[in-house]
GROMACS .gro file of C-alpha atoms in nm:
model
  191
    1MET     CA    1   4.801   6.338 -13.431
    2ILE     CA    2   4.945   6.521 -13.073
    3THR     CA    3   5.252   6.290 -13.037
    4LEU     CA    4   5.336   6.330 -13.450
    5CYS     CA    5   5.297   6.670 -13.410
    6ILE     CA    6   5.489   6.699 -13.123
    7ILE     CA    7   5.774   6.470 -13.295
    8ILE     CA    8   5.809   6.709 -13.586
    9ALA     CA    9   5.785   7.071 -13.332
   10ALA     CA   10   6.084   6.859 -13.075
   11TYR     CA   11   6.248   6.712 -13.438
   12LEU     CA   12   6.285   7.141 -13.536
   13LEU     CA   13   6.336   7.285 -13.147
   14GLY     CA   14   6.672   6.976 -13.107
   15SER     CA   15   6.747   7.186 -13.513
   16LEU     CA   16   6.851   7.494 -13.300
   17SER     CA   17   7.210   7.447 -13.270
   18SER     CA   18   7.308   7.636 -12.946
   19ALA     CA   19   7.633   7.577 -12.995
   20ILE     CA   20   7.665   7.836 -13.299
   21LEU     CA   21   7.444   8.062 -13.233
   22ILE     CA   22   7.620   8.104 -12.977
   23CYS     CA   23   7.911   8.114 -13.089
   24LYS     CA   24   7.807   8.331 -13.378
   25LEU     CA   25   7.684   8.573 -13.100
   26ARG     CA   26   8.019   8.568 -12.917
   27GLY     CA   27   8.196   8.675 -13.216
   28LEU     CA   28   8.370   8.267 -13.262
   29PRO     CA   29   8.433   8.081 -13.427
   30ASP     CA   30   8.176   7.799 -13.616
   31PRO     CA   31   8.212   7.504 -13.367
   32ARG     CA   32   8.236   7.252 -13.649
   33THR     CA   33   8.563   7.423 -13.758
   34GLN     CA   34   8.749   7.446 -13.436
   35GLY     CA   35   8.908   7.171 -13.125
   36SER     CA   36   8.681   6.769 -13.257
   37LYS     CA   37   8.475   6.949 -13.484
   38ASN     CA   38   8.226   6.934 -13.271
   39PRO     CA   39   7.898   7.172 -13.209
   40GLY     CA   40   7.851   7.153 -12.778
   41ALA     CA   41   7.957   7.254 -12.471
   42THR     CA   42   8.271   7.073 -12.411
   43ASN     CA   43   8.409   7.178 -12.765
   44VAL     CA   44   8.290   7.520 -12.717
   45LEU     CA   45   8.491   7.510 -12.360
   46ARG     CA   46   8.776   7.402 -12.568
   47MET     CA   47   8.750   7.714 -12.760
   48SER     CA   48   8.574   8.015 -12.482
   49ASN     CA   49   8.541   8.057 -12.153
   50LYS     CA   50   8.292   7.871 -11.923
   51PRO     CA   51   8.024   8.090 -11.915
   52THR     CA   52   7.992   8.031 -12.255
   53ALA     CA   53   7.927   7.681 -12.263
   54ILE     CA   54   7.771   7.651 -11.996
   55ALA     CA   55   7.481   7.831 -12.175
   56VAL     CA   56   7.583   7.656 -12.494
   57LEU     CA   57   7.486   7.307 -12.236
   58LEU     CA   58   7.180   7.503 -12.062
   59PHE     CA   59   7.023   7.553 -12.395
   60ASP     CA   60   7.061   7.224 -12.549
   61VAL     CA   61   6.954   7.011 -12.189
   62LEU     CA   62   6.555   7.292 -12.251
   63LYS     CA   63   6.594   7.149 -12.590
   64GLY     CA   64   6.508   6.780 -12.450
   65THR     CA   65   6.299   6.880 -12.166
   66ILE     CA   66   6.091   7.106 -12.311
   67PRO     CA   67   5.953   6.901 -12.585
   68VAL     CA   68   5.939   6.547 -12.321
   69TYR     CA   69   5.805   6.770 -12.036
   70GLY     CA   70   5.560   6.924 -12.184
   71ALA     CA   71   5.418   6.520 -12.414
   72PHE     CA   72   5.492   6.460 -12.008
   73PHE     CA   73   5.219   6.714 -11.924
   74LEU     CA   74   5.028   6.579 -12.192
   75GLY     CA   75   4.955   6.218 -12.095
   76LEU     CA   76   5.101   6.077 -12.400
   77GLU     CA   77   5.262   5.739 -12.337
   78PRO     CA   78   5.625   5.644 -12.201
   79TRP     CA   79   5.637   5.542 -12.627
   80HIS     CA   80   5.553   5.827 -12.742
   81LEU     CA   81   5.760   6.003 -12.491
   82GLY     CA   82   6.086   5.869 -12.626
   83LEU     CA   83   6.047   5.877 -13.003
   84ILE     CA   84   5.966   6.264 -12.908
   85ALA     CA   85   6.312   6.200 -12.686
   86ILE     CA   86   6.468   6.100 -13.024
   87ALA     CA   87   6.309   6.388 -13.290
   88ALA     CA   88   6.455   6.617 -13.011
   89CYS     CA   89   6.814   6.424 -12.998
   90LEU     CA   90   6.844   6.361 -13.432
   91GLY     CA   91   6.700   6.732 -13.469
   92HIS     CA   92   7.049   6.824 -13.250
   93MET     CA   93   7.272   6.580 -13.431
   94TYR     CA   94   7.119   6.667 -13.794
   95PRO     CA   95   6.928   6.964 -13.765
   96ILE     CA   96   6.733   7.142 -14.080
   97PHE     CA   97   6.850   7.503 -14.010
   98PHE     CA   98   7.261   7.397 -14.045
   99GLN     CA   99   7.294   7.128 -14.314
  100PHE     CA  100   7.247   6.812 -14.125
  101LYS     CA  101   7.613   6.896 -13.969
  102GLY     CA  102   7.490   6.879 -13.538
  103GLY     CA  103   7.654   6.735 -13.220
  104LYS     CA  104   7.639   6.415 -13.036
  105ALA     CA  105   7.316   6.540 -12.811
  106VAL     CA  106   7.453   6.424 -12.518
  107ALA     CA  107   7.318   6.719 -12.345
  108THR     CA  108   7.019   6.720 -12.496
  109ALA     CA  109   6.944   6.378 -12.404
  110PHE     CA  110   7.043   6.453 -12.044
  111GLY     CA  111   6.714   6.702 -12.075
  112ALA     CA  112   6.506   6.485 -12.248
  113LEU     CA  113   6.550   6.179 -11.956
  114ALA     CA  114   6.528   6.448 -11.703
  115PRO     CA  115   6.134   6.471 -11.658
  116VAL     CA  116   6.147   6.065 -11.594
  117SER     CA  117   6.245   6.158 -11.212
  118TRP     CA  118   6.465   6.361 -11.039
  119SER     CA  119   6.644   6.102 -10.879
  120PHE     CA  120   6.740   5.933 -11.172
  121ALA     CA  121   6.837   6.297 -11.335
  122ALA     CA  122   7.055   6.302 -10.976
  123VAL     CA  123   7.221   5.990 -11.108
  124LEU     CA  124   7.320   6.016 -11.458
  125VAL     CA  125   7.490   6.344 -11.328
  126ILE     CA  126   7.683   6.216 -11.074
  127THR     CA  127   7.808   5.927 -11.289
  128TRP     CA  128   7.861   6.162 -11.589
  129LEU     CA  129   8.094   6.395 -11.330
  130VAL     CA  130   8.255   6.067 -11.201
  131VAL     CA  131   8.420   5.983 -11.549
  132ALA     CA  132   8.448   6.279 -11.681
  133LYS     CA  133   8.673   6.412 -11.359
  134THR     CA  134   8.859   6.027 -11.252
  135THR     CA  135   8.914   6.025 -11.677
  136LYS     CA  136   8.944   6.339 -11.791
  137TYR     CA  137   8.748   6.227 -12.070
  138SER     CA  138   8.481   6.417 -12.183
  139SER     CA  139   8.323   6.086 -12.420
  140LEU     CA  140   8.388   5.841 -12.216
  141ALA     CA  141   8.174   6.034 -11.922
  142ALA     CA  142   7.899   6.036 -12.171
  143ILE     CA  143   7.953   5.674 -12.300
  144ILE     CA  144   7.875   5.517 -11.969
  145THR     CA  145   7.648   5.715 -11.883
  146VAL     CA  146   7.463   5.648 -12.148
  147SER     CA  147   7.567   5.308 -12.115
  148LEU     CA  148   7.420   5.305 -11.747
  149ALA     CA  149   7.121   5.514 -11.829
  150PRO     CA  150   6.814   5.205 -11.913
  151LEU     CA  151   6.966   4.978 -11.609
  152TYR     CA  152   6.916   5.312 -11.407
  153SER     CA  153   6.568   5.406 -11.503
  154TRP     CA  154   6.473   4.999 -11.494
  155LEU     CA  155   6.566   5.064 -11.081
  156ILE     CA  156   6.352   5.406 -11.057
  157LYS     CA  157   6.130   5.357 -11.274
  158PRO     CA  158   6.123   5.058 -11.538
  159LEU     CA  159   5.814   5.180 -11.737
  160TYR     CA  160   6.001   5.416 -11.930
  161THR     CA  161   6.311   5.178 -11.904
  162PRO     CA  162   6.249   5.119 -12.343
  163ALA     CA  163   6.226   5.444 -12.422
  164VAL     CA  164   6.565   5.475 -12.247
  165ALA     CA  165   6.654   5.210 -12.372
  166MET     CA  166   6.600   5.361 -12.726
  167LEU     CA  167   6.753   5.742 -12.647
  168ALA     CA  168   7.128   5.572 -12.520
  169ILE     CA  169   7.150   5.353 -12.856
  170LEU     CA  170   7.106   5.651 -13.053
  171ILE     CA  171   7.338   5.840 -12.866
  172LEU     CA  172   7.649   5.492 -12.815
  173ILE     CA  173   7.617   5.522 -13.244
  174ARG     CA  174   7.640   5.853 -13.256
  175HIS     CA  175   7.983   5.804 -13.080
  176ARG     CA  176   8.097   5.496 -13.252
  177SER     CA  177   8.424   5.771 -13.354
  178ASN     CA  178   8.422   5.880 -12.952
  179ILE     CA  179   8.431   5.471 -12.901
  180TRP     CA  180   8.778   5.427 -13.143
  181ARG     CA  181   9.002   5.706 -13.109
  182LEU     CA  182   8.911   5.628 -12.748
  183LEU     CA  183   9.042   5.216 -12.796
  184THR     CA  184   9.341   5.370 -13.040
  185GLY     CA  185   9.416   5.621 -12.777
  186THR     CA  186   9.372   5.889 -13.015
  187GLU     CA  187   9.065   6.088 -12.823
  188ASP     CA  188   9.123   6.428 -12.652
  189LYS     CA  189   9.071   6.471 -12.280
  190PHE     CA  190   8.982   6.803 -12.112
  191ASN     CA  191   9.136   7.037 -11.891
   0.00000   0.00000   0.00000
């Protein structure tokens, strides 16, 4: 019963679109109507500035961290933690408060995965940074990082590998349009 309550809470927390809310507070347009039309930190960076994008990133990370870390401290099973992480990401992707039009959930997934271990979180960040810096594609960095996450989990904390793999598959499915644009050479780079 406690797992179900946390899953619902995680979805509702995930549904709070920080990109839309922060843009509204800053007098900026809805990020779903600008740039890549994705309500995430990268698109907010394209249409605004670094402090605004960092605020979006931080809140998106916390949407994954808070429910998963809370459930971890309550002693829930790794499988249940995976379901809670997925619920938070689904809330970000399909927010009930914003007509089910959300983002890709990369930062929320990172926040949900970070409690696995600090070394695991560090490897994810390093992978994303190296790929993003090398290629200038935020989406490619996310795709490669999330694809390697189950391997990293298996090497660092094998107990969580099935849950990490479930989340990785969800994020990859959400990036299918980015994958197509990368393959066809039409994906936007960032500065």
